[in-house]
CSV table of C-alpha atoms and ligand atoms in Angstrom, one decimal:
chain,number,residue,atom,x,y,z
A,167,MET,CA,80.4,74.3,104.4
A,168,THR,CA,80.4,70.5,104.2
A,169,GLN,CA,83.5,69.1,102.7
A,170,PRO,CA,84.5,71.3,99.7
A,171,ASP,CA,85.1,70.0,96.2
A,172,VAL,CA,88.1,72.3,95.5
A,173,ILE,CA,90.6,74.1,97.8
A,174,VAL,CA,92.2,77.1,96.2
A,175,VAL,CA,95.4,78.3,97.8
A,176,GLY,CA,96.1,82.0,97.2
A,177,ALA,CA,93.7,84.9,96.8
A,178,GLY,CA,95.3,86.9,94.1
A,179,ILE,CA,93.6,87.4,90.7
A,180,LEU,CA,94.2,83.7,89.6
A,181,GLY,CA,92.8,82.2,92.8
A,182,ALA,CA,89.8,84.6,92.8
A,183,SER,CA,89.1,83.9,89.0
A,184,ALA,CA,89.3,80.1,89.6
A,185,ALA,CA,87.1,80.4,92.7
A,186,PHE,CA,84.5,82.4,90.8
A,187,HIS,CA,84.4,80.1,87.7
A,188,LEU,CA,84.1,76.9,89.8
A,189,ALA,CA,81.6,78.3,92.3
A,190,GLU,CA,79.5,79.6,89.4
A,191,ARG,CA,79.4,76.1,88.0
A,192,GLY,CA,78.3,74.8,91.4
A,193,TYR,CA,81.5,73.6,92.9
A,194,ARG,CA,81.9,73.9,96.7
A,195,VAL,CA,85.0,76.1,96.9
A,196,VAL,CA,87.2,77.1,99.8
A,197,VAL,CA,89.9,79.9,99.3
A,198,LEU,CA,92.8,79.9,101.7
A,199,GLU,CA,94.9,83.1,101.7
A,200,ARG,CA,98.1,83.7,103.8
A,201,GLY,CA,97.4,87.4,104.3
A,202,ALA,CA,95.0,89.8,103.0
A,203,PRO,CA,93.5,89.0,99.6
A,204,ASN,CA,95.1,90.9,96.6
A,205,ARG,CA,98.0,92.1,98.4
A,206,GLU,CA,100.9,90.6,96.4
A,207,GLY,CA,101.4,90.5,92.5
A,208,SER,CA,97.7,91.1,91.9
A,209,GLY,CA,97.5,94.2,94.0
A,210,THR,CA,100.8,95.7,92.8
A,211,THR,CA,100.5,95.0,89.1
A,212,ALA,CA,100.3,97.5,86.3
A,213,GLY,CA,97.0,96.0,85.3
A,214,ASN,CA,97.5,96.2,81.5
A,215,LEU,CA,95.5,94.0,79.2
A,216,HIS,CA,98.1,92.8,76.8
A,217,ILE,CA,96.2,91.8,73.7
A,218,GLN,CA,98.8,92.6,71.0
A,219,ALA,CA,102.0,90.7,71.4
A,220,ILE,CA,104.5,92.2,73.9
A,221,HIS,CA,107.6,90.6,72.3
A,222,THR,CA,109.9,92.5,74.6
A,223,ARG,CA,112.0,91.3,77.5
A,224,ARG,CA,112.0,92.9,80.9
A,225,PRO,CA,115.2,94.6,81.6
A,226,GLY,CA,117.4,91.7,82.7
A,227,GLN,CA,115.1,88.9,81.4
A,228,GLU,CA,117.3,86.3,79.9
A,229,VAL,CA,114.7,84.2,78.0
A,230,PRO,CA,112.2,85.7,75.5
A,231,VAL,CA,108.5,84.9,75.8
A,232,ASP,CA,107.2,82.9,72.9
A,233,SER,CA,105.0,85.7,71.9
A,234,ALA,CA,103.3,84.0,68.9
A,235,ARG,CA,102.2,81.0,71.1
A,236,LEU,CA,100.5,83.2,73.5
A,237,LEU,CA,98.4,85.2,71.0
A,238,PRO,CA,95.3,82.9,70.8
A,239,LEU,CA,95.2,83.0,74.6
A,240,GLN,CA,95.4,86.8,74.6
A,241,LEU,CA,92.6,86.9,72.0
A,242,ARG,CA,90.5,84.6,74.2
A,243,ALA,CA,91.3,86.9,77.2
A,244,SER,CA,90.1,89.9,75.2
A,245,ASP,CA,86.7,88.2,74.8
A,246,HIS,CA,86.5,87.4,78.5
A,247,TRP,CA,87.5,91.0,79.5
A,248,SER,CA,84.8,92.4,77.3
A,249,ARG,CA,82.1,90.8,79.4
A,250,ILE,CA,83.7,90.8,82.8
A,251,GLU,CA,81.9,93.8,84.4
A,252,GLU,CA,78.6,92.3,83.4
A,253,GLN,CA,79.5,88.9,84.5
A,254,LEU,CA,80.8,90.0,88.0
A,255,GLY,CA,78.2,92.8,88.3
A,256,ALA,CA,80.9,95.3,89.2
A,257,ASP,CA,82.7,98.3,87.9
A,258,VAL,CA,86.4,97.5,87.7
A,259,GLU,CA,87.4,100.6,85.8
A,260,LEU,CA,88.0,98.6,82.7
A,261,ARG,CA,89.3,100.8,79.8
A,262,ARG,CA,89.7,99.5,76.2
A,263,GLY,CA,91.1,102.5,74.6
A,264,GLY,CA,93.6,100.6,72.4
A,265,GLY,CA,97.3,100.6,72.6
A,266,PHE,CA,100.4,101.7,70.7
A,267,MET,CA,103.7,99.7,70.7
A,268,VAL,CA,106.4,102.1,69.5
A,269,ALA,CA,109.6,101.4,67.6
A,270,GLU,CA,112.6,103.8,67.6
A,271,THR,CA,114.9,102.0,65.3
A,272,ALA,CA,114.7,100.2,61.9
A,273,ALA,CA,115.3,96.8,63.6
A,274,GLN,CA,112.5,97.5,66.1
A,275,GLU,CA,110.2,98.5,63.2
A,276,GLN,CA,111.0,95.2,61.6
A,277,GLU,CA,110.0,93.4,64.8
A,278,LEU,CA,106.7,95.3,64.8
A,279,ARG,CA,106.1,94.0,61.2
A,280,GLU,CA,107.0,90.4,62.1
A,281,LYS,CA,104.6,90.4,65.2
A,282,HIS,CA,102.0,92.0,63.1
A,283,GLU,CA,102.1,88.9,60.9
A,284,TRP,CA,101.6,86.6,63.9
A,285,GLU,CA,98.8,88.8,65.1
A,286,ARG,CA,97.1,88.7,61.7
A,287,HIS,CA,97.3,84.9,61.8
A,288,ALA,CA,95.8,84.7,65.3
A,289,GLY,CA,92.9,87.0,64.3
A,290,ILE,CA,94.2,90.0,66.5
A,291,PRO,CA,93.5,93.3,64.8
A,292,THR,CA,96.7,95.3,64.7
A,293,GLU,CA,98.1,97.8,62.1
A,294,VAL,CA,101.6,99.1,61.7
A,295,LEU,CA,101.7,102.9,61.5
A,296,THR,CA,104.5,105.3,60.6
A,297,GLY,CA,105.7,107.6,63.3
A,298,ASP,CA,103.6,110.5,61.7
A,299,GLU,CA,100.6,108.4,61.5
A,300,ALA,CA,100.9,107.4,65.1
A,301,ARG,CA,101.6,111.1,66.1
A,302,GLU,CA,98.4,112.0,64.3
A,303,ARG,CA,96.4,109.7,66.5
A,304,LEU,CA,98.4,110.5,69.7
A,305,PRO,CA,100.2,113.9,69.3
A,306,LEU,CA,101.9,113.3,72.7
A,307,LEU,CA,104.2,110.8,71.0
A,308,SER,CA,107.7,112.3,70.5
A,309,ASP,CA,109.6,112.5,67.2
A,310,ARG,CA,111.8,109.6,68.3
A,311,VAL,CA,108.8,107.3,67.5
A,312,ARG,CA,109.7,105.9,64.1
A,313,ALA,CA,106.8,103.4,63.8
A,314,ALA,CA,104.1,101.9,66.0
A,315,SER,CA,101.7,99.1,66.0
A,316,TRP,CA,98.2,99.9,67.1
A,317,CYS,CA,95.7,97.4,68.7
A,318,PRO,CA,92.1,98.6,69.4
A,319,LEU,CA,91.8,95.8,71.9
A,320,ASP,CA,94.5,96.7,74.4
A,321,GLY,CA,93.5,98.3,77.7
A,322,TYR,CA,93.7,98.1,81.4
A,323,ALA,CA,91.6,97.5,84.5
A,324,ASN,CA,92.0,98.7,88.1
A,325,PRO,CA,93.9,95.9,90.0
A,326,LEU,CA,92.4,97.0,93.3
A,327,LEU,CA,89.0,96.3,92.0
A,328,ILE,CA,89.1,93.2,89.8
A,329,THR,CA,90.3,90.6,92.3
A,330,PRO,CA,87.9,91.8,95.1
A,331,ALA,CA,85.0,91.7,92.4
A,332,TYR,CA,85.9,88.1,91.5
A,333,LEU,CA,86.0,87.1,95.2
A,334,ALA,CA,82.7,88.9,95.9
A,335,ALA,CA,81.1,87.1,93.0
A,336,ALA,CA,82.6,83.7,94.1
A,337,ARG,CA,81.1,84.2,97.5
A,338,ARG,CA,77.7,85.1,96.1
A,339,HIS,CA,77.8,81.6,94.6
A,340,GLY,CA,78.7,80.0,97.8
A,341,ALA,CA,82.6,80.1,97.9
A,342,GLU,CA,84.3,80.4,101.3
A,343,LEU,CA,87.2,82.9,101.7
A,344,HIS,CA,89.6,82.5,104.6
A,345,PRO,CA,92.0,85.4,104.7
A,346,PHE,CA,95.0,85.3,107.1
A,347,THR,CA,95.1,81.5,106.8
A,348,PRO,CA,98.5,80.4,105.6
A,349,VAL,CA,98.7,76.9,104.3
A,350,THR,CA,101.3,75.1,106.2
A,351,ASP,CA,101.0,71.5,105.1
A,352,ILE,CA,99.4,69.3,102.4
A,353,ARG,CA,98.8,65.5,102.9
A,354,ARG,CA,97.5,62.9,100.6
A,355,VAL,CA,94.7,61.0,102.4
A,356,GLY,CA,93.3,58.3,100.1
A,357,ASP,CA,92.1,60.1,97.0
A,358,ASP,CA,91.8,63.5,98.8
A,359,TYR,CA,94.2,66.2,99.8
A,360,LYS,CA,94.1,67.3,103.4
A,361,VAL,CA,95.2,71.0,103.5
A,362,LEU,CA,96.3,72.3,106.9
A,363,SER,CA,96.7,75.9,108.2
A,364,GLY,CA,98.2,75.4,111.8
A,365,ASP,CA,95.6,73.2,113.6
A,366,ARG,CA,92.8,73.9,111.1
A,367,SER,CA,92.3,71.6,108.0
A,368,TRP,CA,90.1,71.2,105.0
A,369,THR,CA,89.9,68.1,102.9
A,370,ALA,CA,89.0,67.9,99.1
A,371,PRO,CA,89.7,65.8,96.0
A,372,VAL,CA,91.1,69.0,94.2
A,373,VAL,CA,93.7,71.5,95.2
A,374,VAL,CA,94.3,74.6,93.0
A,375,ASN,CA,97.7,76.1,93.7
A,376,THR,CA,97.5,79.8,92.7
A,377,ALA,CA,100.1,81.1,95.1
A,378,GLY,CA,102.0,83.2,92.6
A,379,PRO,CA,105.6,83.4,93.6
A,380,TRP,CA,104.9,80.9,96.3
A,381,ILE,CA,103.8,78.1,93.8
A,382,THR,CA,107.1,76.3,94.5
A,383,GLU,CA,106.7,76.5,98.3
A,384,ILE,CA,103.0,75.3,98.3
A,385,SER,CA,103.7,72.5,95.8
A,386,ALA,CA,106.6,71.3,98.0
A,387,LEU,CA,104.2,70.8,100.8
A,388,ALA,CA,102.5,68.1,98.7
A,389,GLY,CA,105.9,66.6,97.8
A,390,ILE,CA,105.8,68.2,94.3
A,391,HIS,CA,108.9,70.2,93.1
A,392,ILE,CA,108.0,72.9,90.6
A,393,ARG,CA,110.8,75.1,89.3
A,394,MET,CA,109.9,78.8,89.2
A,395,SER,CA,112.0,81.9,88.9
A,396,PRO,CA,110.2,84.6,90.9
A,397,VAL,CA,111.3,88.2,90.5
A,398,ALA,CA,110.2,91.6,91.7
A,399,ILE,CA,109.5,94.5,89.4
A,400,GLN,CA,108.5,98.0,90.0
A,401,MET,CA,105.9,100.7,89.2
A,402,HIS,CA,105.8,104.4,89.3
A,403,VAL,CA,102.8,106.7,89.4
A,404,THR,CA,102.6,110.5,88.9
A,405,THR,CA,100.1,112.9,90.7
A,406,ARG,CA,96.7,113.3,89.1
A,407,VAL,CA,96.2,115.4,86.0
A,408,PRO,CA,93.2,116.2,83.7
A,409,PRO,CA,92.5,113.5,81.1
A,410,MET,CA,95.2,113.6,78.4
A,411,MET,CA,95.8,110.1,77.1
A,412,HIS,CA,93.3,107.3,76.6
A,413,HIS,CA,95.6,104.7,75.3
A,414,LEU,CA,98.2,102.3,76.5
A,415,VAL,CA,101.7,103.1,75.2
A,416,GLN,CA,104.4,100.3,75.1
A,417,HIS,CA,107.9,99.9,73.6
A,418,ILE,CA,108.8,97.0,71.4
A,419,GLY,CA,112.5,97.1,72.1
A,420,GLU,CA,112.4,97.8,76.0
A,421,GLY,CA,110.1,97.1,78.8
A,422,MET,CA,107.8,100.1,79.0
A,423,SER,CA,104.1,100.8,79.6
A,424,VAL,CA,102.5,104.1,80.2
A,425,LYS,CA,98.8,104.9,80.6
A,426,GLN,CA,96.5,107.3,82.4
A,427,VAL,CA,94.2,105.6,84.8
A,428,SER,CA,90.6,106.7,85.6
A,429,ALA,CA,91.7,108.9,88.6
A,430,GLY,CA,94.0,110.9,86.4
A,431,ASN,CA,97.4,109.6,87.5
A,432,LEU,CA,99.9,108.4,84.9
A,433,LEU,CA,101.2,104.8,85.7
A,434,ILE,CA,104.7,104.1,84.4
A,435,GLY,CA,106.2,100.6,84.4
A,436,GLY,CA,107.6,97.9,82.1
A,437,GLY,CA,109.1,95.2,84.2
A,438,TRP,CA,112.1,97.1,85.5
A,439,PRO,CA,113.6,95.1,88.3
A,440,ALA,CA,113.1,96.1,92.0
A,441,ALA,CA,116.2,96.3,94.3
A,442,GLY,CA,115.2,93.0,95.8
A,443,LEU,CA,112.5,90.3,96.0
A,444,ASP,CA,111.4,89.8,99.5
A,445,MET,CA,109.3,86.6,99.8
A,446,ALA,CA,108.5,87.3,103.4
A,447,GLY,CA,107.3,90.8,103.2
A,448,ARG,CA,107.7,93.8,101.0
A,449,SER,CA,110.0,93.9,98.0
A,450,THR,CA,112.1,97.1,97.8
A,451,VAL,CA,112.3,99.5,94.9
A,452,SER,CA,115.5,100.3,92.9
A,453,LEU,CA,116.5,103.9,92.2
A,454,PRO,CA,118.4,103.0,89.0
A,455,SER,CA,115.4,101.2,87.7
A,456,MET,CA,113.3,104.3,88.5
A,457,ALA,CA,115.7,106.6,86.6
A,458,GLY,CA,115.9,104.2,83.6
A,459,ASN,CA,112.2,103.6,83.3
A,460,LEU,CA,111.2,107.3,83.7
A,461,ALA,CA,114.0,108.4,81.3
A,462,GLN,CA,112.8,106.0,78.7
A,463,ALA,CA,109.2,106.9,79.2
A,464,GLY,CA,109.9,110.6,79.0
A,465,ARG,CA,111.8,110.0,75.8
A,466,ILE,CA,108.7,108.5,74.1
A,467,LEU,CA,106.2,110.8,75.9
A,468,PRO,CA,107.9,114.1,76.7
A,469,PHE,CA,105.0,115.5,78.5
A,470,LEU,CA,105.7,113.1,81.4
A,471,GLY,CA,108.8,115.3,82.2
A,472,GLY,CA,106.5,118.0,83.5
A,473,LEU,CA,104.6,115.8,85.9
A,474,ARG,CA,105.4,115.1,89.5
A,475,LEU,CA,106.2,111.6,90.7
A,476,LEU,CA,103.8,110.7,93.5
A,477,ARG,CA,104.8,107.1,94.5
A,478,MET,CA,106.7,103.9,93.5
A,479,TRP,CA,106.3,100.4,94.6
A,480,ALA,CA,107.6,97.0,93.9
A,481,GLY,CA,105.6,93.7,93.5
A,482,PRO,CA,106.5,90.0,93.1
A,483,LEU,CA,106.0,88.1,89.9
A,484,ALA,CA,105.8,84.4,89.5
A,485,ALA,CA,108.0,84.0,86.4
A,486,THR,CA,108.9,80.5,85.1
A,487,PRO,CA,112.3,79.6,83.8
A,488,ASP,CA,111.0,79.5,80.2
A,489,GLU,CA,109.0,82.8,80.8
A,490,MET,CA,105.8,81.0,79.6
A,491,PRO,CA,102.6,80.6,81.7
A,492,VAL,CA,102.1,77.4,83.7
A,493,ILE,CA,98.6,75.9,83.8
A,494,GLY,CA,97.3,72.4,84.5
A,495,GLU,CA,97.2,69.3,86.6
A,496,VAL,CA,100.6,68.0,87.9
A,497,PRO,CA,101.5,64.8,86.3
A,498,GLY,CA,101.3,61.9,88.8
A,499,HIS,CA,99.4,64.0,91.3
A,500,PRO,CA,95.7,63.7,90.2
A,501,GLY,CA,93.7,66.7,91.4
A,502,PHE,CA,96.5,68.9,92.1
A,503,PHE,CA,96.4,71.9,89.8
A,504,VAL,CA,98.8,74.9,89.2
A,505,ALA,CA,98.3,78.1,87.5
A,506,GLY,CA,100.6,81.1,87.3
A,507,GLY,CA,103.3,82.9,85.3
A,508,THR,CA,103.5,85.3,82.4
A,509,TYR,CA,100.7,88.0,81.9
A,510,ALA,CA,98.7,86.3,84.7
A,511,PHE,CA,96.6,89.6,85.0
A,512,THR,CA,95.6,89.6,81.3
A,513,LEU,CA,95.1,85.8,81.2
A,514,ALA,CA,93.3,85.5,84.7
A,515,PRO,CA,89.7,85.1,83.2
A,516,VAL,CA,91.1,82.5,80.7
A,517,TRP,CA,92.9,80.6,83.5
A,518,GLY,CA,89.9,80.6,85.7
A,519,ASP,CA,87.8,79.1,83.0
A,520,THR,CA,90.5,76.6,81.9
A,521,LEU,CA,90.9,75.3,85.4
A,522,CYS,CA,87.2,74.9,85.8
A,523,ARG,CA,86.8,73.1,82.6
A,524,ARG,CA,89.8,70.8,83.4
A,525,ILE,CA,88.4,70.0,86.8
A,526,ALA,CA,85.1,69.3,85.3
A,527,GLY,CA,86.8,66.8,83.0
A,528,GLU,CA,86.1,68.9,79.8
A,529,PRO,CA,88.6,70.1,77.3
A,530,PRO,CA,89.7,73.8,77.7
A,531,ALA,CA,88.5,76.4,75.1
A,532,ASP,CA,92.1,76.6,73.9
A,533,PRO,CA,94.8,73.8,73.9
A,534,VAL,CA,97.2,74.3,76.8
A,535,ASP,CA,98.9,70.9,77.2
A,536,ASP,CA,102.2,72.4,76.3
A,537,LEU,CA,101.9,74.9,79.1
A,538,GLY,CA,101.4,72.2,81.9
A,539,PRO,CA,103.5,72.0,85.0
A,540,GLY,CA,105.2,68.7,83.9
A,541,ARG,CA,107.9,70.8,82.0
A,542,LEU,CA,108.9,72.4,85.3
A,543,LEU,CA,109.0,69.4,87.6
A,544,TYR,CA,112.1,68.1,89.2
A,545,ASP,CA,112.7,65.1,91.5
A,546,ASP,CA,114.1,67.0,94.4
A,547,ALA,CA,115.7,70.4,95.0
A,548,THR,CA,118.5,69.8,92.3
A,549,THR,CA,117.4,67.3,89.6
A,550,PRO,CA,115.1,68.3,86.7
A,551,VAL,CA,112.7,65.7,85.3
A,552,SER,CA,111.9,65.5,81.7
A,553,PRO,CA,108.4,66.5,81.0
B,107,FAD,C1,104.6,95.4,89.1
B,107,FAD,C2,103.9,94.4,88.3
B,107,FAD,C3,103.4,94.7,87.1
B,107,FAD,C4,102.7,93.8,86.3
B,107,FAD,N1,102.1,94.2,85.2
B,107,FAD,C5,101.3,93.3,84.5
B,107,FAD,C6,100.5,93.7,83.4
B,107,FAD,O1,100.4,94.9,83.2
B,107,FAD,N2,99.7,92.8,82.8
B,107,FAD,C7,99.7,91.5,83.2
B,107,FAD,O2,99.0,90.7,82.5
B,107,FAD,N3,100.4,91.0,84.2
B,107,FAD,C8,101.2,91.9,84.9
B,107,FAD,N4,102.0,91.5,86.0
B,107,FAD,C9,101.8,90.2,86.4
B,107,FAD,C10,100.5,89.8,87.1
B,107,FAD,O3,99.9,91.0,87.5
B,107,FAD,C11,100.8,88.9,88.3
B,107,FAD,O4,101.6,87.9,87.8
B,107,FAD,C12,99.4,88.3,88.8
B,107,FAD,O5,98.7,89.4,89.2
B,107,FAD,C13,99.7,87.3,89.8
B,107,FAD,O6,98.5,86.8,90.3
B,107,FAD,P1,98.5,85.4,91.0
B,107,FAD,O7,97.1,85.3,91.5
B,107,FAD,O8,99.1,84.4,90.2
B,107,FAD,O9,99.5,85.6,92.2
B,107,FAD,P2,99.4,86.7,93.4
B,107,FAD,O10,98.7,87.9,93.2
B,107,FAD,O11,100.9,87.0,93.9
B,107,FAD,O12,98.7,85.9,94.6
B,107,FAD,C14,99.3,84.8,95.2
B,107,FAD,C15,98.7,84.7,96.5
B,107,FAD,O13,99.1,83.5,97.2
B,107,FAD,C16,99.1,83.8,98.6
B,107,FAD,N5,100.0,82.8,99.4
B,107,FAD,C17,101.3,82.7,99.3
B,107,FAD,N6,101.7,81.7,100.2
B,107,FAD,C18,100.5,81.2,100.7
B,107,FAD,C19,100.2,80.3,101.7
B,107,FAD,N7,101.2,79.5,102.3
B,107,FAD,N8,99.0,80.0,102.1
B,107,FAD,C20,97.9,80.8,101.5
B,107,FAD,N9,98.2,81.7,100.6
B,107,FAD,C21,99.5,81.9,100.2
B,107,FAD,C22,99.9,85.2,98.6
B,107,FAD,O14,99.7,85.9,99.9
B,107,FAD,C23,99.1,85.9,97.5
B,107,FAD,O15,97.9,86.6,97.9
B,107,FAD,C24,102.6,92.5,86.8
B,107,FAD,C25,103.2,92.1,88.0
B,107,FAD,C26,103.9,93.0,88.7
B,107,FAD,C27,104.4,92.7,90.1
């Protein structure tokens, strides 16, 4: 390729989505990936499409997500996911069987009703059901379920298929992918950025930093200090069983998500913390988190107690200090874009489209100025800068 228009750093789902949207519009795109594509957060994710508001905190999460703010973006994501298989020409095991969010206490039921109002406002179809009504639709739910909200748009996709599908489609449109190519330096040369990997380099007027938990590290190479709060969380998977459940089941008060994937395995997660975040290699799982997550899931869906656990794993997540996504151009650094943070799997199609529009100088489909990286900038390793 002659000089690219855009250099994307990181081949997780966000880098892959950005590369696809840009290449489809005719931009010459180079994607640089430190290791194998889709190995980090995007390859270890639960892969849920969160269309109704989550409104819960991960165990240990200090700051709540501003759920109401994200709803228009989740609705936009729902539209994108509806056409994604056709758009990419690939089966990504997309399942849109809808989802329940359950409440066990009166306070949690009240939260369901509150979020239902936000969802109604945002145009997201949800209904609040009594426990009995929910059990009529999903008899596997236990008597502990006092109420549940139902959203027909919730779903999931196979994380091992979607990022490769984005990358394959991007390459069909001319994008270049360089796996095992860690970015080691970024220099400003005139109006361009020169991005180095050892003794190789690429130069372009635009850099898209989609390095997930390494957003801080990659930005710092360009002299930009972005505060992130990466964490590692874990997932559990049972052996395969015949089809029993077509819905996503979540909990309003506690981090919990359960679903049966196409292969028949039940996937259980909810943001429970791993034993440790290892930025250099593999994060390690926590047995107390496993016990907590499985006990909670078994309380809501007792049939899980009869299944065998096959495997568990931990993956890194690019959380921000305010738990909101980050998307946009870095103030004072024209052409340097960042995308990451909350629900990056669900929002990946929206962020790819948003980055593309921004780079093309067009307004995004939804306003996102309040989610820009300016709010996370600081002068050096210690001093926050006001946005
Ligand atoms: C266990 C778990 C469950 C989750 N569940 C959900 C869910 O159900 N729904 C949802 O919406 N979200 C969920 N998330 C969050 C979401 O899946 C991730 O945040 C998202 O996949 C991250 O995508 P990304 O492209 O931003 O980052 P990543 O997938 O982490 O990709 C970043 C890439 O940058 C590369 N990189 C790093 N340094 C360099 C360098 N120097 N040079 C080149 N490349 C570099 C990395 O190798 C990596 O491939 C979950 C996350 C985890 C871990």
